[in-house]
Short mmCIF file of C-alpha atoms and ligand atoms in Angstrom, two decimals:
data_model
loop_
_atom_site.label_atom_id
_atom_site.label_comp_id
_atom_site.label_asym_id
_atom_site.label_seq_id
_atom_site.Cartn_x
_atom_site.Cartn_y
_atom_site.Cartn_z
CA MET A 1 99.49 96.29 125.65
CA LYS A 2 98.13 98.87 122.91
CA VAL A 3 101.89 100.10 122.21
CA GLU A 4 102.82 96.61 121.69
CA LYS A 5 100.15 96.04 119.13
CA LYS A 6 100.93 99.24 117.38
CA SER A 7 104.59 98.28 116.69
CA GLU A 8 103.31 95.25 115.14
CA ILE A 9 101.56 97.12 112.47
CA ARG A 10 103.51 97.13 109.14
CA PHE A 11 102.57 98.92 105.88
CA PRO A 12 101.37 96.06 103.56
CA TYR A 13 102.87 97.52 100.56
CA SER A 14 106.31 97.12 98.70
CA GLU A 15 108.55 100.11 98.11
CA LYS A 16 107.84 99.80 94.31
CA VAL A 17 104.02 100.06 95.10
CA LEU A 18 104.47 103.12 97.25
CA GLU A 19 106.73 104.68 94.60
CA HIS A 20 104.10 104.21 91.85
CA PHE A 21 101.47 105.24 94.33
CA ARG A 22 103.11 108.55 95.30
CA ASN A 23 104.47 109.44 91.71
CA PRO A 24 101.98 107.47 89.36
CA HIS A 25 102.78 107.47 85.44
CA ASN A 26 100.51 108.32 82.74
CA VAL A 27 97.63 109.71 84.97
CA GLY A 28 94.98 111.86 83.43
CA LYS A 29 92.21 112.21 81.19
CA MET A 30 92.99 112.00 77.39
CA GLU A 31 91.05 114.28 75.17
CA ASN A 32 89.39 112.41 72.00
CA PRO A 33 91.08 109.02 72.81
CA ASP A 34 90.67 106.39 70.09
CA GLY A 35 89.58 103.81 72.72
CA LYS A 36 88.18 104.30 76.29
CA GLY A 37 87.42 101.78 79.04
CA LEU A 38 85.63 102.39 82.49
CA GLU A 39 85.45 99.48 84.87
CA GLY A 40 84.18 99.20 88.36
CA SER A 41 85.07 96.64 90.82
CA PRO A 42 82.21 94.46 92.32
CA ALA A 43 84.41 94.03 95.28
CA CYS A 44 85.03 97.44 96.54
CA GLY A 45 82.98 99.90 94.30
CA ASP A 46 86.12 101.73 93.01
CA MET A 47 86.35 102.64 89.32
CA VAL A 48 89.13 102.93 86.76
CA ALA A 49 88.97 104.77 83.50
CA VAL A 50 91.79 103.93 80.84
CA TYR A 51 92.32 105.75 77.46
CA ILE A 52 94.25 104.91 74.37
CA LYS A 53 95.61 106.36 71.45
CA VAL A 54 96.34 103.77 68.83
CA LYS A 55 98.34 104.11 65.44
CA PRO A 56 95.82 102.84 62.58
CA GLU A 57 98.41 101.33 60.36
CA THR A 58 100.23 99.42 62.95
CA LYS A 59 97.57 99.10 65.98
CA VAL A 60 100.54 100.29 68.12
CA ILE A 61 99.40 101.93 71.33
CA GLU A 62 101.03 105.34 71.03
CA ASP A 63 99.66 107.01 74.11
CA VAL A 64 97.81 105.77 77.25
CA LYS A 65 96.54 107.38 80.38
CA PHE A 66 94.46 106.35 83.13
CA GLU A 67 92.29 107.74 86.14
CA SER A 68 91.73 105.87 89.21
CA TYR A 69 89.06 106.36 91.82
CA GLY A 70 90.79 103.23 93.78
CA CYS A 71 93.40 102.51 96.27
CA ALA A 72 97.00 102.64 96.40
CA SER A 73 97.10 99.25 94.75
CA ASN A 74 94.84 100.18 91.99
CA ILE A 75 96.99 103.22 91.20
CA ALA A 76 100.15 101.52 91.30
CA THR A 77 99.02 98.76 88.84
CA GLY A 78 97.26 101.59 86.58
CA SER A 79 100.83 103.08 86.65
CA VAL A 80 102.74 99.91 85.92
CA ILE A 81 100.27 98.47 83.20
CA THR A 82 100.16 101.73 81.20
CA ASP A 83 103.88 101.97 81.11
CA ILE A 84 104.23 98.42 79.90
CA ALA A 85 101.27 99.00 77.31
CA ARG A 86 102.88 101.99 75.63
CA GLY A 87 104.31 101.05 72.45
CA LYS A 88 102.71 97.59 72.42
CA THR A 89 100.52 96.46 69.71
CA LEU A 90 96.67 95.78 70.90
CA GLU A 91 97.27 92.00 70.57
CA GLU A 92 100.44 92.25 72.77
CA ALA A 93 98.51 94.64 75.29
CA LYS A 94 95.69 92.14 75.57
CA LYS A 95 98.19 89.81 77.11
CA ILE A 96 99.16 92.08 80.06
CA THR A 97 98.08 90.16 83.26
CA TRP A 98 97.50 91.32 86.70
CA LYS A 99 99.93 88.88 87.79
CA GLN A 100 102.54 90.48 85.78
CA ALA A 101 101.81 93.79 86.99
CA SER A 102 101.89 92.51 90.54
CA GLU A 103 105.09 90.91 90.01
CA GLU A 104 106.61 94.23 88.59
CA LEU A 105 105.42 95.88 91.76
CA GLY A 106 107.24 93.36 93.77
CA GLY A 107 103.98 91.60 94.97
CA LEU A 108 100.80 92.91 96.42
CA PRO A 109 98.90 91.78 99.50
CA PRO A 110 96.53 88.97 98.40
CA ILE A 111 93.42 91.12 99.49
CA LYS A 112 94.35 93.50 96.93
CA ALA A 113 94.52 91.46 94.03
CA HIS A 114 91.08 92.66 92.79
CA CYS A 115 92.46 96.23 92.52
CA SER A 116 95.18 95.07 90.23
CA VAL A 117 92.48 93.04 88.14
CA LEU A 118 90.46 96.33 87.89
CA ALA A 119 93.26 98.11 86.07
CA VAL A 120 93.87 95.51 83.95
CA GLU A 121 90.25 95.24 82.96
CA GLY A 122 90.21 98.83 82.43
CA LEU A 123 93.06 98.63 79.88
CA ARG A 124 91.24 95.50 78.25
CA ALA A 125 87.97 97.47 77.81
CA ALA A 126 89.56 100.53 76.37
CA ILE A 127 91.20 98.10 73.89
CA ARG A 128 87.86 96.31 73.22
CA ASP A 129 86.27 99.84 72.82
CA TYR A 130 88.79 100.71 69.98
CA GLU A 131 88.22 97.25 68.30
CA GLU A 132 84.46 97.66 68.30
CA LYS A 133 84.79 101.06 66.75
CA HIS A 134 86.89 100.06 64.16
CA GLY A 135 85.21 96.79 63.13
CA LEU A 136 87.97 94.70 64.42
CA VAL A 137 85.85 92.44 66.57
CA THR A 138 85.96 89.12 64.58
CA GLU A 139 83.31 86.90 66.62
CA LYS A 140 79.82 87.94 65.56
CA GLU A 141 77.96 87.07 68.39
CA PRO A 142 74.18 87.81 67.84
CA THR A 143 72.97 90.54 70.30
CA THR A 144 70.71 88.98 72.83
CA GLU A 145 69.39 90.27 76.19
CA GLU A 146 72.37 88.49 77.96
CA VAL A 147 74.85 90.23 75.57
CA VAL A 148 73.19 93.52 76.47
CA ARG A 149 73.51 92.78 80.27
CA ARG A 150 76.86 91.93 79.89
CA ARG A 151 77.48 95.32 78.08
CA LEU A 152 75.66 97.33 80.63
CA LYS A 153 78.02 95.97 83.56
CA HIS A 154 80.39 98.55 81.93
CA VAL A 155 77.73 101.40 82.53
CA MET A 156 78.33 102.91 85.88
CA ASN A 157 75.60 104.00 88.34
CA PRO A 158 76.99 107.29 89.59
CA LEU A 159 74.76 107.23 92.66
CA THR A 160 76.71 104.26 94.00
CA GLY A 161 79.99 103.88 92.15
CA LEU A 162 78.94 100.52 90.88
CA ASP A 163 77.34 99.45 87.65
CA ILE A 164 73.74 99.70 86.70
CA ILE A 165 73.22 95.97 86.33
CA ARG A 166 74.65 95.27 89.76
CA THR A 167 72.71 97.90 91.39
CA ASP A 168 69.15 96.73 89.96
CA LEU A 169 68.85 100.08 87.89
CA ILE A 170 67.92 98.06 84.77
CA LEU A 171 64.22 96.93 85.08
CA LYS A 172 63.78 95.21 81.62
CA ILE A 173 65.73 94.60 78.50
CA THR A 174 64.43 93.55 75.12
CA VAL A 175 65.91 92.95 71.82
CA VAL A 176 63.68 92.68 68.67
CA ASP A 177 64.75 92.78 65.03
CA GLY A 178 67.95 94.90 65.82
CA THR A 179 66.07 97.14 68.36
CA VAL A 180 67.40 97.08 71.96
CA ARG A 181 64.87 98.71 74.55
CA VAL A 182 66.18 99.04 78.01
CA VAL A 183 64.22 100.28 80.77
CA VAL A 184 65.82 102.41 83.46
CA ASP A 185 64.50 102.46 87.07
CA LEU A 186 65.01 106.36 87.25
CA PRO A 187 62.70 109.44 86.47
CA SER A 188 63.83 110.97 83.20
CA ASP A 189 64.54 114.39 85.01
CA HIS A 190 66.85 112.78 87.53
CA GLN A 191 70.20 114.55 87.56
CA PHE A 192 72.26 111.50 86.24
CA ALA A 193 69.49 109.98 83.71
CA SER A 194 70.99 111.92 80.60
CA ALA A 195 74.36 110.75 81.24
CA ILE A 196 73.40 107.23 81.96
CA LYS A 197 71.39 107.20 78.90
CA GLU A 198 74.24 108.43 76.82
CA ASP A 199 76.54 105.89 78.15
CA ILE A 200 74.07 103.03 77.31
CA MET A 201 73.51 104.24 73.97
CA GLU A 202 77.35 104.41 73.24
CA LYS A 203 77.84 100.77 74.66
CA LEU A 204 75.06 99.33 72.71
CA GLY A 205 75.09 101.40 69.79
CA SER A 206 78.54 99.74 68.55
CA LEU A 207 77.10 96.13 68.59
CA TRP A 208 77.40 95.04 65.07
CA ASP A 209 73.62 93.99 64.61
CA VAL A 210 72.04 96.47 66.43
CA LYS A 211 70.33 99.07 64.71
CA SER A 212 68.60 101.33 67.12
CA VAL A 213 68.72 101.54 70.90
CA GLU A 214 65.77 102.96 73.06
CA VAL A 215 66.48 103.86 76.73
CA VAL A 216 63.14 104.33 78.65
CA PHE A 217 62.84 105.82 81.94
CA THR A 218 60.29 104.89 84.52
CA ALA A 219 58.72 108.34 84.78
FE1 FES B 1 89.06 99.39 95.50
FE2 FES B 1 91.59 98.74 96.01
S1 FES B 1 90.06 98.65 97.42
S2 FES B 1 90.54 99.36 93.94
#
């Protein structure tokens, strides 16, 4: 009985997925990237980081790398989308979708769609980061608590691997006259306190109408 069941088990990935998983392209950390995106998946808690180098005159992605703390689907998608993104303009690269990546990989099991989405969101976050740092974001949405909350979904809580909003690490957010105040549910001498603070400052400091960011710890 057991033997019969075992013989029914099939590896759910296409050859192409396995090939990119075993030998992923463009893997690694980039020193001094022009744009950096870090995304976490609410579905599984995995993370992906994407780095881009952009030619300022043409806005062409000259180099792109990724680091994945996800599964085979995530690594294979990261490999494929970074291949596709290299040499594209930011506008073209924004249009890369997880479906396109999945097709390129010969399909992914439906349960693994979120892994592919995660890699694509990492690339988009890196592009967005570049655009914000270079004043290319045209819509000037005023910074509200909601905007801050959305931004903080891109700051990871290293204790869990999920972001600091979903893990209820943020007790309070206030925005008054361009000053954003964020209260974090951690003591200031916690081992991750300074890394989290730095990440929050970086994510909020680039908002167009924010003059200062205060990160307050509970003790
Ligand atoms: Fe988390 Fe695939 S299961 S990235």
